Structure formats: C-alpha cells, structure tokens
Coordinates of C-alpha atoms and ligand atoms in Angstrom, one line a residue:
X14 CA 136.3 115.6 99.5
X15 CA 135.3 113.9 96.6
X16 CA 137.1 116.3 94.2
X17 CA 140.2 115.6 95.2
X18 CA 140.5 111.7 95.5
X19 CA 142.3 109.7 92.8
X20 CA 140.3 107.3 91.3
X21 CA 141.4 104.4 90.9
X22 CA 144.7 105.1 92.9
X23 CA 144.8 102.6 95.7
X24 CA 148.7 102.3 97.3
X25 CA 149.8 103.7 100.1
X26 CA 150.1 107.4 100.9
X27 CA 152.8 109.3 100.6
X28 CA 154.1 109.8 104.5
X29 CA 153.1 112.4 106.9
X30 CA 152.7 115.5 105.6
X31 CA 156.1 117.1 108.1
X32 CA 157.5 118.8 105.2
X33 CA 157.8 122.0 106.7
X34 CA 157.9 121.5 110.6
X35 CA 160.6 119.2 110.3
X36 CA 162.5 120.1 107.1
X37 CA 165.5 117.9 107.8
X38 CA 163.8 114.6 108.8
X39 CA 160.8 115.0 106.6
X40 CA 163.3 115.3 103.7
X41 CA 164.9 112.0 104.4
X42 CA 161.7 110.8 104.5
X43 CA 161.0 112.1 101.1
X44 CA 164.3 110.3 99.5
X45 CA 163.2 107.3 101.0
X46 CA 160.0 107.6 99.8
X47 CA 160.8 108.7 95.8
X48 CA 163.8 105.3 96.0
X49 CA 160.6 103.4 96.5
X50 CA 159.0 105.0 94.2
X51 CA 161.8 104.4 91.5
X52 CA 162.2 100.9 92.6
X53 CA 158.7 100.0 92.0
X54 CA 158.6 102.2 88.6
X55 CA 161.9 99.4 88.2
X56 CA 159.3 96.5 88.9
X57 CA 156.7 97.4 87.2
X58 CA 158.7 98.0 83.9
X59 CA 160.1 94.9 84.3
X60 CA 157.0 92.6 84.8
X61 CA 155.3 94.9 82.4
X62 CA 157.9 93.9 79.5
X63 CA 158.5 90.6 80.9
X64 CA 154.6 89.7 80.7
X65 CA 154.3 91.6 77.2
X66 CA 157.2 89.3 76.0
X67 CA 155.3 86.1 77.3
X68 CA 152.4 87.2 76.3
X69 CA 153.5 88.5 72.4
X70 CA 155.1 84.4 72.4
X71 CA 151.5 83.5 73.1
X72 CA 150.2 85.2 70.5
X73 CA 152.6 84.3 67.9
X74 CA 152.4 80.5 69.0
X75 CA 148.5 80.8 68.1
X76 CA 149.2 82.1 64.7
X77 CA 151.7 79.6 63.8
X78 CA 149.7 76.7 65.9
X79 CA 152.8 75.8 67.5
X80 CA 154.6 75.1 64.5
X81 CA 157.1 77.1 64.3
X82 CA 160.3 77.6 66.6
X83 CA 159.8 79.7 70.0
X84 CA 160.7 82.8 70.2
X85 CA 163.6 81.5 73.3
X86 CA 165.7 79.8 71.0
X87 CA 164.7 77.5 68.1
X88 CA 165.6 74.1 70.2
X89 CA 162.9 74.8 73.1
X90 CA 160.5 72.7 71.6
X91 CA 160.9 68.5 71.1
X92 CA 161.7 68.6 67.9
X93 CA 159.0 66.5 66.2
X94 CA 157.2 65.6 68.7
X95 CA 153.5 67.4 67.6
X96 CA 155.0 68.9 64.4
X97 CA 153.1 66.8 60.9
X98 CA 151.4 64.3 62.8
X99 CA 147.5 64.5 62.0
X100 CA 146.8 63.4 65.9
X101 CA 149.1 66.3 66.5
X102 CA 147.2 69.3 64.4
X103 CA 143.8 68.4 65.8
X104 CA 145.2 68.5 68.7
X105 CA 146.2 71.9 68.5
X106 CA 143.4 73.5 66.7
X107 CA 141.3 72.3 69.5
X108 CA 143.5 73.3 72.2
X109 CA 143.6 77.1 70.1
X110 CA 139.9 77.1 69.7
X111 CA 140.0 76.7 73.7
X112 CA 142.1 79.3 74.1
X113 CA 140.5 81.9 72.2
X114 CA 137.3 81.0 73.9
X115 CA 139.0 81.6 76.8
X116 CA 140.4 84.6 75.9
X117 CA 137.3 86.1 74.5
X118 CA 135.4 85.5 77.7
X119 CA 138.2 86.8 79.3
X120 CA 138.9 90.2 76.9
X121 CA 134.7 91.0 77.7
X122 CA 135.1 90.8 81.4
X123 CA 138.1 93.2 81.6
X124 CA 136.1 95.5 78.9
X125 CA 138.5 97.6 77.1
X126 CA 141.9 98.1 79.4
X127 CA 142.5 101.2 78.6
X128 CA 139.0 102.8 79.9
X129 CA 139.7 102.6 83.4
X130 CA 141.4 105.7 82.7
X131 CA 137.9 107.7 82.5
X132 CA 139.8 110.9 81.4
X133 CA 141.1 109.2 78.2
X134 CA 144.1 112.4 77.1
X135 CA 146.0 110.7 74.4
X136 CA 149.1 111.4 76.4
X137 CA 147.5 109.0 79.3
X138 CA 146.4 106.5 77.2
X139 CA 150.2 105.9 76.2
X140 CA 151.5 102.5 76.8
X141 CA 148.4 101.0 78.7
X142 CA 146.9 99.6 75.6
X143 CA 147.8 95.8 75.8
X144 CA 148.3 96.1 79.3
X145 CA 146.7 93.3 81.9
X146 CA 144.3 94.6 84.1
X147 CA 147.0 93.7 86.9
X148 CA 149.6 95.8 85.4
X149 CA 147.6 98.6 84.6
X150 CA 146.6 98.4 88.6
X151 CA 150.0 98.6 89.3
X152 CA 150.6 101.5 86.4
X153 CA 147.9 103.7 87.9
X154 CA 149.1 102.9 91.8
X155 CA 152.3 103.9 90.9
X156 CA 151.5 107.2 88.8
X157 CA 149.0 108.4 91.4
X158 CA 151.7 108.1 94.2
X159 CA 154.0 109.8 91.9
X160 CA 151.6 112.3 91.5
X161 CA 151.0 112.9 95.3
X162 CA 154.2 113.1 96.1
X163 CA 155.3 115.9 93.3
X164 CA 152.2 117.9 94.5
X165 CA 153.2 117.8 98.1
X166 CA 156.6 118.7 97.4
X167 CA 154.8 121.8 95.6
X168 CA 152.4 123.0 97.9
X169 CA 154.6 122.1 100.8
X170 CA 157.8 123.9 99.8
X171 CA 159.2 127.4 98.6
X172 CA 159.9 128.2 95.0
X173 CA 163.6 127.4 95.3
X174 CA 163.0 124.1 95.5
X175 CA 159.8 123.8 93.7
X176 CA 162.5 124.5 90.7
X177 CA 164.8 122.1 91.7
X178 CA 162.4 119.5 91.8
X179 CA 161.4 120.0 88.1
X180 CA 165.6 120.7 87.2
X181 CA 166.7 117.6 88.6
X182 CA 164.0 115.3 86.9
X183 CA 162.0 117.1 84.2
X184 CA 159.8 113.9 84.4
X185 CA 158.4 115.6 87.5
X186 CA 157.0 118.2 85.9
X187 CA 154.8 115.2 83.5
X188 CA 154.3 112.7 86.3
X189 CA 152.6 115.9 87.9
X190 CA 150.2 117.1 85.1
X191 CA 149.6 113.8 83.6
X192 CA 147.9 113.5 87.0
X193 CA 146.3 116.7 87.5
X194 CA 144.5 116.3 83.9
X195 CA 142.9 113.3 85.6
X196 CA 141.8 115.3 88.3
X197 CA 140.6 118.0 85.9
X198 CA 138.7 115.4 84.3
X199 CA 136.4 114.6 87.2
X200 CA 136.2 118.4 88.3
X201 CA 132.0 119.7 87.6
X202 CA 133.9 122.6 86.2
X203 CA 137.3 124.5 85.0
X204 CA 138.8 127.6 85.9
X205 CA 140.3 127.8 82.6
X206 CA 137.0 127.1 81.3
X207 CA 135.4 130.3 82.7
X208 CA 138.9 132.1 82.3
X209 CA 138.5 131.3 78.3
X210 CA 135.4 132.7 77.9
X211 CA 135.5 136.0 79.9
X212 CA 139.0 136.7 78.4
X213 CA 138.1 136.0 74.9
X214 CA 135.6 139.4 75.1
X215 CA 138.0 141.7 76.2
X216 CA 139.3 144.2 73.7
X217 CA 141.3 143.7 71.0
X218 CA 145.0 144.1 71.8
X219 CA 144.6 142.7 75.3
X220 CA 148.0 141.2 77.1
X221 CA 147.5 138.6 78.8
X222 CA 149.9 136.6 81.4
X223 CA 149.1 133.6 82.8
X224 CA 151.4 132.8 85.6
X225 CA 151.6 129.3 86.5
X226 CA 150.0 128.1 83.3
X227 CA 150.3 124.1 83.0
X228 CA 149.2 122.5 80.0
X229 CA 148.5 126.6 78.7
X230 CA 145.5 126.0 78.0
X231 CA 144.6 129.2 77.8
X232 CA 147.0 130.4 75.1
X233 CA 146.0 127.4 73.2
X234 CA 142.3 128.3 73.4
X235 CA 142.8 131.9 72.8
X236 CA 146.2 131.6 70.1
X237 CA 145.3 133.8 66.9
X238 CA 142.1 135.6 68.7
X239 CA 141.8 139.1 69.6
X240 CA 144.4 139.2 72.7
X241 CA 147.7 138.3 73.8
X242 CA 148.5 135.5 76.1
X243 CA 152.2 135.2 77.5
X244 CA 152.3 131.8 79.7
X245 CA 154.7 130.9 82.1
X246 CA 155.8 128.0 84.2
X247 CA 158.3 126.3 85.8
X248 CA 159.1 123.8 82.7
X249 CA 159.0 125.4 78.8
X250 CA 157.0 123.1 76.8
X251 CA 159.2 124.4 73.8
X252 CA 156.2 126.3 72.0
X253 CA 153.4 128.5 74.3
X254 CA 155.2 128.2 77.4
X255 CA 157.8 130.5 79.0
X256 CA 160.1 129.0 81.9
X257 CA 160.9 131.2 85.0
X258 CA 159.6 130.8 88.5
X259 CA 156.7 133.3 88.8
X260 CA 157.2 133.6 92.7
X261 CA 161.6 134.7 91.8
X262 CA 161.6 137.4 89.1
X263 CA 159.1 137.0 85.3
X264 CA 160.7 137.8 82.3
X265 CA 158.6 140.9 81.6
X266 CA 159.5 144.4 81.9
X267 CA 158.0 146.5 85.0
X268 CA 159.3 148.2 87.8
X269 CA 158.2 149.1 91.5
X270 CA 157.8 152.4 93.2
X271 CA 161.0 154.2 94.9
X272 CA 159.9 156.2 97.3
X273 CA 157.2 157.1 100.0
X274 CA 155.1 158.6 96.9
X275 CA 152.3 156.4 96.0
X276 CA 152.4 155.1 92.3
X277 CA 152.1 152.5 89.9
X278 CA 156.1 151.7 88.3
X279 CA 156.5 152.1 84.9
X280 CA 157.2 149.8 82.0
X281 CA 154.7 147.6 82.2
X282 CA 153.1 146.4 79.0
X283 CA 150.0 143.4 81.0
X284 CA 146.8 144.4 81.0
X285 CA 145.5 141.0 83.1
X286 CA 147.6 138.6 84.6
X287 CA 145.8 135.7 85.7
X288 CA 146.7 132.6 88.4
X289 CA 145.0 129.9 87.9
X290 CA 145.5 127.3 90.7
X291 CA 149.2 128.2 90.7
X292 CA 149.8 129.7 93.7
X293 CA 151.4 126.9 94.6
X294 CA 154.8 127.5 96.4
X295 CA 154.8 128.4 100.2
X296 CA 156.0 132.0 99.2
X297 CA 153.2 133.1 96.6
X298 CA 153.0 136.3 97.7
X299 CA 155.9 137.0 95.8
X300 CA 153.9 135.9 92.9
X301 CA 151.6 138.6 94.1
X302 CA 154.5 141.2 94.2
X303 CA 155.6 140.1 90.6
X304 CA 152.1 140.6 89.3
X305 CA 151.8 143.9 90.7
X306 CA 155.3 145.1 89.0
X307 CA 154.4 143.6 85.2
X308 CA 150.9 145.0 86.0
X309 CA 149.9 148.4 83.8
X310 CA 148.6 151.2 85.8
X311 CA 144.8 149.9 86.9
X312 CA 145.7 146.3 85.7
X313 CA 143.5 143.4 86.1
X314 CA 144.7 140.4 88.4
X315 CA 142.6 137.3 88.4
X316 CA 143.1 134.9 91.0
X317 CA 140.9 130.9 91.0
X318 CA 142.2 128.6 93.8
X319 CA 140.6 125.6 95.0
X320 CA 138.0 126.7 97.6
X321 CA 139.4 124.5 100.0
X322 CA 142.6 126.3 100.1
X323 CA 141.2 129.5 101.1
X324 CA 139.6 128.8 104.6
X325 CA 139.4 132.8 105.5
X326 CA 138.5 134.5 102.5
X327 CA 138.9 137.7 104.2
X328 CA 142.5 136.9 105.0
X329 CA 143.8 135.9 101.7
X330 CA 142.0 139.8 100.4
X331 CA 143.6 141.2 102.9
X332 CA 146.7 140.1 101.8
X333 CA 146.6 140.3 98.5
X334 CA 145.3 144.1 98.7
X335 CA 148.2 144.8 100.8
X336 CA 150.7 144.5 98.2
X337 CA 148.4 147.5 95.9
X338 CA 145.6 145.7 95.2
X339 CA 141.6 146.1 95.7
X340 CA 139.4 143.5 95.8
X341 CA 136.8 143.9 92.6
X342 CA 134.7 140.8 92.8
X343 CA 134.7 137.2 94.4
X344 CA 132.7 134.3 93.5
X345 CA 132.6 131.6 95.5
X346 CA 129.0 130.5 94.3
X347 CA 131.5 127.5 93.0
X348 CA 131.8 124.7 95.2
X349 CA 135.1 123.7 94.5
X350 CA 136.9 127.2 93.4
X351 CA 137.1 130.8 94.7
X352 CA 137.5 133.1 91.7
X353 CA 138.7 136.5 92.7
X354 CA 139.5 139.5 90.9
X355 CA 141.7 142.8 91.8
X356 CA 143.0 145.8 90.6
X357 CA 146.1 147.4 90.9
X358 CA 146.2 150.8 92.7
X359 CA 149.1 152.7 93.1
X360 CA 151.4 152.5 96.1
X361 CA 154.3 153.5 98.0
X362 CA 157.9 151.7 97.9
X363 CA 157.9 148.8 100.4
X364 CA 160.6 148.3 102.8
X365 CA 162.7 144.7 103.6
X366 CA 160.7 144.4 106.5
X367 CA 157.5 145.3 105.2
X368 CA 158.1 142.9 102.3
X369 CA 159.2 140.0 104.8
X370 CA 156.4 140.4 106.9
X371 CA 153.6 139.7 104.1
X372 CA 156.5 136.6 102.3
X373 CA 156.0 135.2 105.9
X374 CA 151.9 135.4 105.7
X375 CA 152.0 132.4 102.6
X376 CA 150.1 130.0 105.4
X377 CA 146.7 132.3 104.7
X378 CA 146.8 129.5 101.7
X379 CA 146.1 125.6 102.7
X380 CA 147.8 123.2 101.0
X381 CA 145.8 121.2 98.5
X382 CA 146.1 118.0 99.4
X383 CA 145.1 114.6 96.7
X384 CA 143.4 111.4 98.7
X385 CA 144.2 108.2 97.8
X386 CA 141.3 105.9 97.8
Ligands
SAH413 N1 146.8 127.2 85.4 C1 146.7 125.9 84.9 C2 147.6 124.9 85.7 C3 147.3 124.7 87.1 S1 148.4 123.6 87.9 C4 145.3 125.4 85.0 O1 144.5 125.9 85.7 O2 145.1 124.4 84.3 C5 149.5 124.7 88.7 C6 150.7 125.1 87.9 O3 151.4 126.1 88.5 C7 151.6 123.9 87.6 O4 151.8 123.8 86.2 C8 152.9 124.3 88.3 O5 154.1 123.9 87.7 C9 152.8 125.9 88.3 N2 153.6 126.5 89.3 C10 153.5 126.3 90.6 N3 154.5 127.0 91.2 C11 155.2 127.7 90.3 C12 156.3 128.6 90.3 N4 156.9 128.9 91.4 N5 156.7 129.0 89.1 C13 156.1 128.7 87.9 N6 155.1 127.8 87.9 C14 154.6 127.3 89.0

C-alpha cells in the first residue's frame, strides 16, 4: 500500500516480523539487528565527517588558490614549488575555473540536496544541508531502518516494553517520529487535521485528553482556544506533553465501578479523550479501560486508526463497547483511516477474568507495518 512505503528508503528490511511467536529468538534477532544498526550510524558519521573535512579543505584551497598551507599540517605541500611563480598562478586559476565549472554542473544535477526530503520539517532538514547525494542515501537508508525497526518493536510488543524501549534510548522516541512526520507528509489527509477542526467547536471549557499524542499536535493547534487539551505519551517533550504509558495507569483522577451495580466511577474531570493512531501496544485495550475510568459520565472517546489495522470493523466495536462503551458513529469513507466515536455508558465492576479475557483480544488490531521500497 502506497501509504505506507518510505520513500526514498531503500536498505534492507528489518527481519521477519517473529516478534511475538518466538519472543526469545526474535529478540536476539532484534539485538542483532539494532548493533547493525549502530554500527552503520558508526559508519556513516564517520564518512560523513571524514568527507565534510575533505571536502571543507577543498573549499578552502579554492579560496586561497592553493596558496596557503593545508589544513593536514603546514608541510604537506612542496614548499615553493607553485607558490609566486607567474606559470604557477595561471596555472591554478585555470585549474579553479575548471573546478567550479565542474562543480556547478555538478551542484544542478543533484538539484538542492536537501529536497529529496519532500516533507521538508526543520527538524529533518538538520544536518543534511552540505551533504553528498551518496551520504544523504546512506542518511535516509539508515533513518528509515531505524524507523521500521522502533515501529515494529511498537506495534509488536506490550506497553512494558514499549517504555523500555523509549527509557533505555530516548533517541528512539525521535528516530521514530522524525519518521512518521515523513509519512504524515505523504498521507491525502490527517487525523489530527479533522480532530482539530471538530474539537475546536465544542464548548467552551471542554477537557480534552489525547492519549498517545506524538508531536501534540493537537494541544499546539488548540493552546489558548476555547478547550482544554491534556496530552500524553510515552516521552515528555518538556512543555505540552505528559509522560505515562496510557495502556499502565494516566495521571488523571477517575475511578471504576465496585460492584455488580451498573455505573459510571466518579472523579473524573475529561469530557473527550481522543487516540489518535496510538493504539499502538499489543495490550490497547487497557488504553480502552483507562479511557473509560478518566471519562465523565457520558464522555466522548474518539478513536482514528489506520484502516488497514482494522480488518473486522465489527470486531474492534465489539470490543471496545465491551469495556462501557457504544458505538456513536464510524467513518470509514477515508481510504486510509477509520474514525470512530463512542460513548461511555455506565457499567458493572469487571472481574480478573473478565478483564483478562478482553487484554488477551489486542490481536482484533493488525499491526501497521512501513514498506521499504
Ligand atoms: N496521535 C499523534 C501521534 C500518532 S503516533 C498523531 O496522530 O499525530 C502514535 C503515538 O502513540 C506515538 O507517539 C507513540 O509514542 C504513542 N504511544 C504508543 N503506545 C503508547 C503507550 N503505551 N503509552 C503512551 N504513548 C504511546
């Protein structure tokens, strides 16, 4: 599917997708793979600042026309052997006026290097300016394996580890959406888009909590408006963004029923809680359980996934309404999302079993997988 290839991103897959059947040999599998990855990250660094160097020398040997000392050391050029001789200089500024003919011809073919990024975020842009079109290659290669492989590990594993993933290398958590504002780049349309606009005319005074919010977006869009927007996700960005694992426990006040009397908890203070593409790790539907517990009596819960995700609509409902939810609307006129939307009724307290049996349903959900190209 179009949507989800990486353009541009040409190296070798990550390996077979065995994550969960064969958790111990697929995670070997994984180490292997991410020393590879930092090996080549290694290389690439290295011929990326070995080439600058070589190539900055260039530069500064044109400007000078060879007149002054190389940068290596000021005795790796004959002395005198070009330096105040007549022959010498015409020499040179014909050889430069080669050279920049050369490089001219050469700068137009390669067109600006840092457009093959189409998406053009500043944060993406960084450190490809200056680049050769090899090394960008190689940049991009790397970056969209990285990407794969972090979004695997997400859709592929529970929460748990989803968190230790971004714990023991923060990085993760930037590798990932550096690459997933490409995608978002080529996508026809947003959910966030759409989410903006139908939020932003709800009443004043509206809380809002987006759960599994990424580059919040949405608080961004909607910061000093009418409503509220609490975001949360498994890295703080140190401003809009709260850290907790939204399939564990959120940091927001609500509690379930206690006994075989149907009702809604008390304490909670959201009004809509919205998941936009986040239902990521393999137990979501103790996302779903969380949003039901911050929800307010007759709360709204907004659910967009990618529509490839969701190959039995009626499924996913099901289980969604079976945690005190009823399905108000879908829309899957989209062709690459499915936008949902519940609302919380009042139940009855869930026991262990009950609550283990719908944990264990998280495979109604597909992973969403990235194609390299
Ligand atoms: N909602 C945003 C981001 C979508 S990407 C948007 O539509 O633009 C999915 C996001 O969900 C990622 O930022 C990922 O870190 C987050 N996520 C996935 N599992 C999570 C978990 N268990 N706890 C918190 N955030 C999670």
């Amino acid at each position: 599917m179009a949507l989800f290839e990486v353009p541009g991103w040409s190296v070798q897959a990550a390996p077979s997708p065995a994550i969960s059947k064969k958790r111990k040999r697929g995670a070997s599998t994984d180490d292997k793979l991410h020393s590879a990855e930092t090996n080549l990250d290694k290389f690439v660094k290295k011929f990326i600042s070995q080439t600058s160097y070589a190539e900055a020398f260039q530069k500064k040997k044109q400007k000078h026309g060879n007149k002054r000392e190389s940068p290596i050391g000021p005795d790796s050029q004959p002395p005198g052997t070009v330096k105040n001789s007549k022959e010498g200089t015409e020499r040179n500024s014909a050889k430069q006026e080669k050279r920049k003919k050369k490089q001219e011809k050469a700068k137009k073919k390669n067109k600006d290097p840092t457009k093959a990024f189409a998406h053009g975020t500043s944060s993406i842009d960084h450190g490809v300016a200056g680049l050769t079109s090899l090394q960008k290659g190689m940049k991009d290669s790397l970056e969209g394996a990285r990407f794969r492989w972090i979004n695997e590990q997400l859709y592929k594993s529970d929460s748990v580890e989803a968190v230790k993933l971004m714990q023991d290398s923060p990085e993760n958590f930037h590798e990932y959406h550096k690459g997933f504002r490409h995608q978002v780049h080529s996508w026809p349309s947003n959910p966030v888009t759409h989410y903006v606009e139908e939020l932003s005319a709800l009443p004043k005074g509206t809380i809002i909590a987006d759960l599994g919010c990424g580059d919040a977006a949405l608080v961004r869009e909607l910061a000093g408006k009418k409503q509220t927007v609490i975001s949360f996700d498994l890295v703080s960005d140190g401003m809009y963004v709260v850290e907790a694992d939204i399939c564990s426990k959120i940091p927001l006040p609500g509690s379930e029923p206690q006994g075989s009397e149907k009702s809604d908890g008390v304490g909670q203070v959201v009004d809509v809680v919205v998941c936009a593409l986040s239902l990521m790790s393999t137990n979501w539907p103790n996302c779903i359980r969380e949003a039901w517990r911050i929800l307010k009596p007759g709360g709204i819960l907004k659910i967009a996934e990618v529509a490839s995700r969701v190959e039995d609509v009626e499924q996913f409902t099901s289980l969604v309404n079976s945690h005190g939810f009823k399905l108000k609307s879908k829309d899957d006129r989209n062709s690459h999302f499915t936008l949902l939307e519940f609302k919380k009724v009042p139940r009855a307290m869930k026991s262990a079993k009950e609550w283990t049996g719908l944990m264990s349903r998280g495979d109604v959900l597909k992973p969403c997988e990235y194609k390299r190209r």
